[in-house]
Amino acid sequence: MTALPQSEPEALAVGPLEVIPVEHLARVNGSALMLSVVELRMLTELLRRADRIVSREELSTRVWGRELRPGDRSVDVYVHKLRVKLEAALPGWSFIHTHFGLGYRLCPQPRKAAPRLVPERSRAGS
Amino acid sequence: MTALPQSEPEALAVGPLEVIPVEHLARVNGSALMLSVVELRMLTELLRRADRIVSREELSTRVWGRELRPGDRSVDVYVHKLRVKLEAALPGWSFIHTHFGLGYRLCPQPRKAAPRLVPERSRAGS
DNA sequence: CAAATGGTGACCCAAATGTGAACAAGTTGT
DNA sequence: ACAACTTGTTCACATTTGGGTCACCATTTG
């Protein structure tokens, strides 16, 4: 057992989400996500502060290592990319919540089901 | 129970894939693959780290015993050769996944069905 | 309502990866 | 020794991917 700096935990997890930063690997419900380097860094930072609001400034600093320039939308764009991939990995769940004017907050939870227009089809197992 | 050096397991297996390094044998769903020496070593190394990302540098070191020279594509070429043979052995499955800028990850799984060219007939009634 | 803020698809383009083929070296069979 | 194969290595070219940036639409706020 190597003594790791406790500031860098080996793995982070919240709900069905798990990230192993040193391995550049993220999983949802055990299955690996295909994330780019920046996407993974961003998810990691959100996960470090799970369930707390993280400002764009802070995300910009931690993920890109630079100040957030005025008019810079890259944070938003990458939040979107993450949302798309997370939704694909676990349909019906919300992960990243927007706090208007403040930032984003990671909190995996089943999304409130939209009322079915057409009744659910029964699901056949394999 | 013979006490083998635990660093060299007799057999490695993940899903339908099985490799017995000491016998130079690889099987998919029980049937043997025809692999060259380098191909087998590479598959073995990937299998040892199943479901984790293995960098090209590491593959070069472990399979060829040398540093990865800049511009060296041999890792990619052999990943390709493996993919071809694995696909032939078990059509419709993916085994080796590319993590852009990071490396490869072995994880046998049925490939996501290609999206229908012609959309599924909808069953909305009215 | 208007202004601010966030969502999202499209685009550019350099770099990473996929892939067929040529080549050389080694093996096998005769 | 020679031909017929096999295999490892290297190229060249084709494709894909990802980071960054816009533009335009949608939502929220006051």
CSV table of C-alpha atoms (C1' of nucleotides) in Angstrom, one decimal:
chain,number,residue,atom,x,y,z
A,1,MET,CA,0.0,0.0,0.0
A,2,THR,CA,1.7,3.2,-1.1
A,3,ALA,CA,0.9,6.3,0.9
A,4,LEU,CA,-0.8,8.5,-1.6
A,5,PRO,CA,-1.3,12.2,-0.9
A,6,GLN,CA,-4.8,12.3,0.5
A,7,SER,CA,-5.5,15.2,-1.7
A,8,GLU,CA,-5.6,12.9,-4.7
A,9,PRO,CA,-7.9,10.1,-4.0
A,10,GLU,CA,-7.6,7.1,-6.2
A,11,ALA,CA,-11.2,6.9,-7.1
A,12,LEU,CA,-14.2,9.2,-6.8
A,13,ALA,CA,-17.7,8.0,-6.8
A,14,VAL,CA,-21.2,9.3,-6.5
A,15,GLY,CA,-24.3,7.2,-7.2
A,16,PRO,CA,-23.7,5.2,-10.4
A,17,LEU,CA,-20.8,7.4,-11.3
A,18,GLU,CA,-17.2,6.5,-10.7
A,19,VAL,CA,-14.0,8.2,-11.8
A,20,ILE,CA,-10.5,7.0,-11.5
A,21,PRO,CA,-8.4,10.0,-12.3
A,22,VAL,CA,-5.0,8.4,-12.5
A,23,GLU,CA,-6.3,5.9,-15.0
A,24,HIS,CA,-8.2,8.4,-17.1
A,25,LEU,CA,-11.2,6.3,-16.7
A,26,ALA,CA,-14.8,7.0,-15.9
A,27,ARG,CA,-17.6,4.5,-15.4
A,28,VAL,CA,-21.3,4.6,-15.1
A,29,ASN,CA,-22.9,1.6,-13.6
A,30,GLY,CA,-19.7,-0.3,-14.1
A,31,SER,CA,-19.3,0.3,-17.8
A,32,ALA,CA,-16.6,2.6,-19.1
A,33,LEU,CA,-17.4,5.9,-20.7
A,34,MET,CA,-15.6,7.1,-23.7
A,35,LEU,CA,-14.5,10.6,-22.6
A,36,SER,CA,-11.9,12.9,-24.1
A,37,VAL,CA,-9.2,14.2,-21.8
A,38,VAL,CA,-10.9,17.6,-21.2
A,39,GLU,CA,-14.2,15.9,-20.6
A,40,LEU,CA,-12.7,13.7,-18.1
A,41,ARG,CA,-11.0,16.5,-16.3
A,42,MET,CA,-14.2,18.4,-16.1
A,43,LEU,CA,-16.2,15.5,-14.8
A,44,THR,CA,-13.5,14.9,-12.2
A,45,GLU,CA,-13.6,18.4,-11.0
A,46,LEU,CA,-17.4,18.3,-10.7
A,47,LEU,CA,-17.2,15.0,-8.9
A,48,ARG,CA,-14.6,16.4,-6.4
A,49,ARG,CA,-17.2,18.9,-5.4
A,50,ALA,CA,-20.2,16.6,-5.9
A,51,ASP,CA,-23.5,18.1,-4.9
A,52,ARG,CA,-22.0,21.6,-4.6
A,53,ILE,CA,-22.1,24.4,-7.0
A,54,VAL,CA,-19.0,25.0,-9.0
A,55,SER,CA,-18.6,28.3,-10.8
A,56,ARG,CA,-17.5,28.6,-14.4
A,57,GLU,CA,-14.5,30.6,-13.2
A,58,GLU,CA,-13.4,27.7,-11.0
A,59,LEU,CA,-14.0,25.1,-13.7
A,60,SER,CA,-12.0,27.2,-16.2
A,61,THR,CA,-9.2,27.5,-13.8
A,62,ARG,CA,-9.1,23.8,-12.7
A,63,VAL,CA,-9.7,22.2,-16.1
A,64,TRP,CA,-7.9,24.6,-18.4
A,65,GLY,CA,-5.6,26.2,-16.0
A,66,ARG,CA,-6.5,29.7,-17.1
A,67,GLU,CA,-8.8,32.5,-16.2
A,68,LEU,CA,-12.2,32.5,-17.7
A,69,ARG,CA,-12.1,35.1,-20.5
A,70,PRO,CA,-15.2,37.2,-21.0
A,71,GLY,CA,-17.4,35.6,-23.6
A,72,ASP,CA,-15.7,32.2,-23.2
A,73,ARG,CA,-18.3,29.5,-23.6
A,74,SER,CA,-16.0,26.5,-23.5
A,75,VAL,CA,-17.2,25.5,-20.0
A,76,ASP,CA,-20.8,25.5,-21.2
A,77,VAL,CA,-19.9,23.6,-24.3
A,78,TYR,CA,-18.1,20.9,-22.3
A,79,VAL,CA,-20.9,20.6,-19.8
A,80,HIS,CA,-23.1,19.9,-22.7
A,81,LYS,CA,-20.8,17.3,-24.1
A,82,LEU,CA,-20.7,15.6,-20.8
A,83,ARG,CA,-24.5,15.6,-20.4
A,84,VAL,CA,-24.9,14.0,-23.8
A,85,LYS,CA,-22.5,11.2,-23.0
A,86,LEU,CA,-23.9,10.7,-19.5
A,87,GLU,CA,-27.4,10.6,-20.8
A,88,ALA,CA,-26.4,8.0,-23.4
A,89,ALA,CA,-24.8,5.9,-20.7
A,90,LEU,CA,-27.8,6.1,-18.3
A,91,PRO,CA,-30.9,7.3,-20.0
A,92,GLY,CA,-33.4,8.9,-17.8
A,93,TRP,CA,-30.9,10.3,-15.3
A,94,SER,CA,-29.8,13.8,-14.7
A,95,PHE,CA,-26.2,14.4,-13.6
A,96,ILE,CA,-25.2,18.0,-14.0
A,97,HIS,CA,-27.6,20.7,-12.8
A,98,THR,CA,-27.5,24.3,-13.8
A,99,HIS,CA,-27.6,27.0,-11.2
A,100,PHE,CA,-28.4,30.1,-13.1
A,101,GLY,CA,-25.8,32.8,-12.8
A,102,LEU,CA,-23.8,30.7,-10.4
A,103,GLY,CA,-22.5,27.6,-12.0
A,104,TYR,CA,-23.0,23.8,-12.2
A,105,ARG,CA,-23.7,21.1,-9.6
A,106,LEU,CA,-23.1,17.4,-10.1
A,107,CYS,CA,-25.8,15.2,-8.5
A,108,PRO,CA,-26.8,12.0,-10.2
A,109,GLN,CA,-30.5,11.3,-9.9
A,110,PRO,CA,-33.3,9.7,-11.8
A,111,ARG,CA,-35.0,12.4,-13.8
A,112,LYS,CA,-38.6,13.0,-13.1
A,113,ALA,CA,-40.4,10.8,-15.6
A,114,ALA,CA,-42.1,12.8,-18.3
A,115,PRO,CA,-45.7,11.6,-18.6
A,116,ARG,CA,-46.0,9.0,-21.3
A,117,LEU,CA,-47.9,10.0,-24.3
A,118,VAL,CA,-48.0,6.4,-25.4
A,119,PRO,CA,-48.1,3.7,-22.7
A,120,GLU,CA,-44.8,2.0,-21.9
A,121,ARG,CA,-44.2,-1.2,-23.9
A,122,SER,CA,-43.5,-4.2,-21.8
A,123,ARG,CA,-39.9,-5.2,-21.9
A,124,ALA,CA,-38.8,-8.6,-22.9
A,125,GLY,CA,-35.6,-9.9,-21.2
A,126,SER,CA,-33.1,-11.9,-23.2
B,1,MET,CA,-3.7,-26.2,-6.0
B,2,THR,CA,-0.2,-25.7,-7.2
B,3,ALA,CA,1.4,-22.5,-6.0
B,4,LEU,CA,2.2,-20.6,-9.1
B,5,PRO,CA,3.8,-17.2,-9.1
B,6,GLN,CA,0.7,-15.1,-8.8
B,7,SER,CA,2.2,-12.6,-11.3
B,8,GLU,CA,1.9,-15.2,-14.0
B,9,PRO,CA,-1.6,-16.6,-14.0
B,10,GLU,CA,-2.0,-19.8,-16.0
B,11,ALA,CA,-5.0,-18.5,-17.8
B,12,LEU,CA,-6.6,-15.1,-18.4
B,13,ALA,CA,-10.2,-14.7,-19.4
B,14,VAL,CA,-12.7,-12.0,-20.0
B,15,GLY,CA,-16.1,-12.6,-21.4
B,16,PRO,CA,-15.7,-15.0,-24.4
B,17,LEU,CA,-12.0,-14.4,-24.6
B,18,GLU,CA,-9.5,-16.7,-23.0
B,19,VAL,CA,-5.7,-16.7,-23.2
B,20,ILE,CA,-3.3,-19.3,-21.9
B,21,PRO,CA,0.1,-17.5,-22.2
B,22,VAL,CA,2.3,-20.5,-21.4
B,23,GLU,CA,0.7,-22.5,-24.1
B,24,HIS,CA,0.6,-19.7,-26.7
B,25,LEU,CA,-3.0,-20.3,-27.0
B,26,ALA,CA,-6.0,-17.9,-27.4
B,27,ARG,CA,-9.6,-18.8,-27.6
B,28,VAL,CA,-12.8,-17.1,-28.3
B,29,ASN,CA,-15.9,-19.0,-27.3
B,30,GLY,CA,-13.8,-22.1,-27.0
B,31,SER,CA,-12.4,-22.1,-30.5
B,32,ALA,CA,-8.7,-21.3,-30.9
B,33,LEU,CA,-7.4,-18.3,-32.7
B,34,MET,CA,-4.5,-18.4,-35.1
B,35,LEU,CA,-2.3,-15.6,-33.8
B,36,SER,CA,1.3,-14.8,-34.4
B,37,VAL,CA,3.7,-14.5,-31.6
B,38,VAL,CA,3.5,-10.7,-31.4
B,39,GLU,CA,-0.2,-10.7,-31.7
B,40,LEU,CA,-0.6,-13.1,-28.8
B,41,ARG,CA,1.8,-11.1,-26.6
B,42,MET,CA,-0.2,-8.0,-27.3
B,43,LEU,CA,-3.5,-9.6,-26.6
B,44,THR,CA,-2.1,-11.0,-23.4
B,45,GLU,CA,-0.9,-7.6,-22.2
B,46,LEU,CA,-4.3,-6.1,-23.0
B,47,LEU,CA,-6.0,-8.9,-21.2
B,48,ARG,CA,-3.8,-8.5,-18.2
B,49,ARG,CA,-5.2,-5.0,-17.8
B,50,ALA,CA,-8.7,-5.8,-19.0
B,51,ASP,CA,-11.1,-2.9,-18.9
B,52,ARG,CA,-8.3,-0.4,-18.2
B,53,ILE,CA,-6.6,1.9,-20.5
B,54,VAL,CA,-3.1,0.8,-21.6
B,55,SER,CA,-0.9,3.4,-23.3
B,56,ARG,CA,1.0,2.8,-26.4
B,57,GLU,CA,4.3,3.3,-24.5
B,58,GLU,CA,3.4,0.6,-22.1
B,59,LEU,CA,2.4,-1.8,-24.9
B,60,SER,CA,5.6,-1.1,-26.8
B,61,THR,CA,7.6,-1.8,-23.7
B,62,ARG,CA,5.8,-5.0,-22.7
B,63,VAL,CA,5.3,-6.5,-26.1
B,64,TRP,CA,8.5,-5.5,-27.9
B,65,GLY,CA,10.7,-4.7,-24.9
B,66,ARG,CA,11.7,-1.4,-26.2
B,67,GLU,CA,10.7,2.3,-25.9
B,68,LEU,CA,8.1,3.6,-28.3
B,69,ARG,CA,10.0,5.6,-30.8
B,70,PRO,CA,8.4,8.7,-32.1
B,71,GLY,CA,6.4,8.0,-35.2
B,72,ASP,CA,6.3,4.3,-34.4
B,73,ARG,CA,3.0,2.9,-35.6
B,74,SER,CA,3.6,-0.8,-34.9
B,75,VAL,CA,1.3,-0.8,-31.9
B,76,ASP,CA,-1.6,0.6,-33.9
B,77,VAL,CA,-0.9,-1.9,-36.7
B,78,TYR,CA,-1.0,-4.8,-34.4
B,79,VAL,CA,-4.1,-3.6,-32.7
B,80,HIS,CA,-5.7,-3.6,-36.1
B,81,LYS,CA,-4.5,-7.1,-36.9
B,82,LEU,CA,-6.0,-8.3,-33.6
B,83,ARG,CA,-9.2,-6.5,-34.3
B,84,VAL,CA,-9.5,-8.2,-37.7
B,85,LYS,CA,-9.0,-11.7,-36.2
B,86,LEU,CA,-11.2,-11.1,-33.2
B,87,GLU,CA,-14.0,-9.8,-35.4
B,88,ALA,CA,-13.7,-12.8,-37.7
B,89,ALA,CA,-13.9,-15.1,-34.6
B,90,LEU,CA,-16.9,-13.4,-33.1
B,91,PRO,CA,-18.7,-11.1,-35.6
B,92,GLY,CA,-20.6,-8.2,-34.1
B,93,TRP,CA,-18.5,-7.9,-31.0
B,94,SER,CA,-16.0,-5.2,-30.1
B,95,PHE,CA,-13.0,-6.1,-28.1
B,96,ILE,CA,-10.4,-3.3,-28.3
B,97,HIS,CA,-11.5,0.2,-27.7
B,98,THR,CA,-9.5,3.3,-28.6
B,99,HIS,CA,-9.1,6.0,-26.0
B,100,PHE,CA,-8.0,9.0,-28.1
B,101,GLY,CA,-4.6,10.3,-27.0
B,102,LEU,CA,-4.4,7.8,-24.2
B,103,GLY,CA,-4.2,4.2,-25.5
B,104,TYR,CA,-6.4,1.1,-25.9
B,105,ARG,CA,-8.7,-0.7,-23.6
B,106,LEU,CA,-9.8,-4.4,-23.9
B,107,CYS,CA,-13.4,-5.0,-23.1
B,108,PRO,CA,-15.4,-7.6,-25.0
B,109,GLN,CA,-18.9,-6.5,-25.7
B,110,PRO,CA,-21.6,-6.9,-28.3
B,111,ARG,CA,-21.3,-3.9,-30.6
B,112,LYS,CA,-23.9,-1.3,-30.5
B,113,ALA,CA,-26.3,-2.1,-33.3
B,114,ALA,CA,-25.8,0.2,-36.3
B,115,PRO,CA,-28.6,2.7,-36.4
B,116,ARG,CA,-31.3,1.8,-38.8
B,117,LEU,CA,-31.1,3.5,-42.2
B,118,VAL,CA,-34.8,3.2,-42.4
B,119,PRO,CA,-36.4,4.1,-39.1
B,120,GLU,CA,-38.2,1.4,-37.2
B,121,ARG,CA,-41.9,1.4,-38.0
B,122,SER,CA,-43.5,3.6,-35.3
B,123,ARG,CA,-46.4,2.1,-33.5
B,124,ALA,CA,-48.2,5.2,-32.6
B,125,GLY,CA,-51.9,4.6,-33.1
B,126,SER,CA,-54.6,7.1,-33.5
C,1,DC,C1',-40.6,43.2,-22.2
C,2,DA,C1',-35.4,43.6,-22.5
C,3,DA,C1',-31.1,42.1,-21.0
C,4,DA,C1',-28.4,38.6,-19.3
C,5,DT,C1',-27.3,33.9,-19.2
C,6,DG,C1',-27.3,29.2,-20.8
C,7,DG,C1',-28.2,25.4,-24.6
C,8,DT,C1',-26.8,23.5,-28.7
C,9,DG,C1',-25.5,22.6,-33.4
C,10,DA,C1',-22.1,23.8,-36.9
C,11,DC,C1',-17.5,24.8,-38.3
C,12,DC,C1',-12.4,24.8,-38.6
C,13,DC,C1',-8.3,22.3,-38.5
C,14,DA,C1',-4.3,20.0,-36.4
C,15,DA,C1',-3.2,15.8,-34.6
C,16,DA,C1',-4.3,11.0,-33.7
C,17,DT,C1',-5.6,6.8,-35.5
C,18,DG,C1',-7.2,3.3,-39.2
C,19,DT,C1',-5.7,0.7,-42.9
C,20,DG,C1',-3.9,-1.4,-47.3
C,21,DA,C1',0.3,-2.4,-49.2
C,22,DA,C1',5.3,-2.8,-50.0
C,23,DC,C1',9.4,-4.8,-48.2
C,24,DA,C1',12.7,-7.6,-45.8
C,25,DA,C1',13.8,-11.4,-43.0
C,26,DG,C1',12.9,-15.8,-41.5
C,27,DT,C1',10.6,-20.7,-42.2
C,28,DT,C1',9.2,-24.7,-44.3
C,29,DG,C1',8.9,-28.2,-47.7
C,30,DT,C1',11.2,-30.5,-51.5
D,1,DA,C1',19.7,-24.3,-52.8
D,2,DC,C1',15.2,-22.8,-54.3
D,3,DA,C1',10.5,-21.7,-54.2
D,4,DA,C1',6.4,-20.7,-51.6
D,5,DC,C1',4.9,-18.9,-47.3
D,6,DT,C1',4.7,-16.6,-43.1
D,7,DT,C1',5.6,-12.6,-40.2
D,8,DG,C1',7.5,-8.3,-38.5
D,9,DT,C1',8.3,-3.5,-39.9
D,10,DT,C1',7.6,0.6,-42.1
D,11,DC,C1',5.1,3.7,-45.3
D,12,DA,C1',1.6,6.5,-47.4
D,13,DC,C1',-2.8,7.8,-47.5
D,14,DA,C1',-7.6,7.9,-45.7
D,15,DT,C1',-10.5,8.9,-41.7
D,16,DT,C1',-11.8,10.2,-37.3
D,17,DT,C1',-11.5,12.8,-33.2
D,18,DG,C1',-11.2,16.6,-30.2
D,19,DG,C1',-10.4,21.3,-28.7
D,20,DG,C1',-11.7,25.7,-29.6
D,21,DT,C1',-15.0,29.2,-31.4
D,22,DC,C1',-19.2,31.1,-33.3
D,23,DA,C1',-23.9,32.0,-34.2
D,24,DC,C1',-28.3,31.6,-33.1
D,25,DC,C1',-32.1,29.9,-30.1
D,26,DA,C1',-34.1,29.2,-25.4
D,27,DT,C1',-34.6,30.3,-20.8
D,28,DT,C1',-34.4,33.0,-16.8
D,29,DT,C1',-34.5,37.3,-14.3
D,30,DG,C1',-35.7,41.8,-13.0
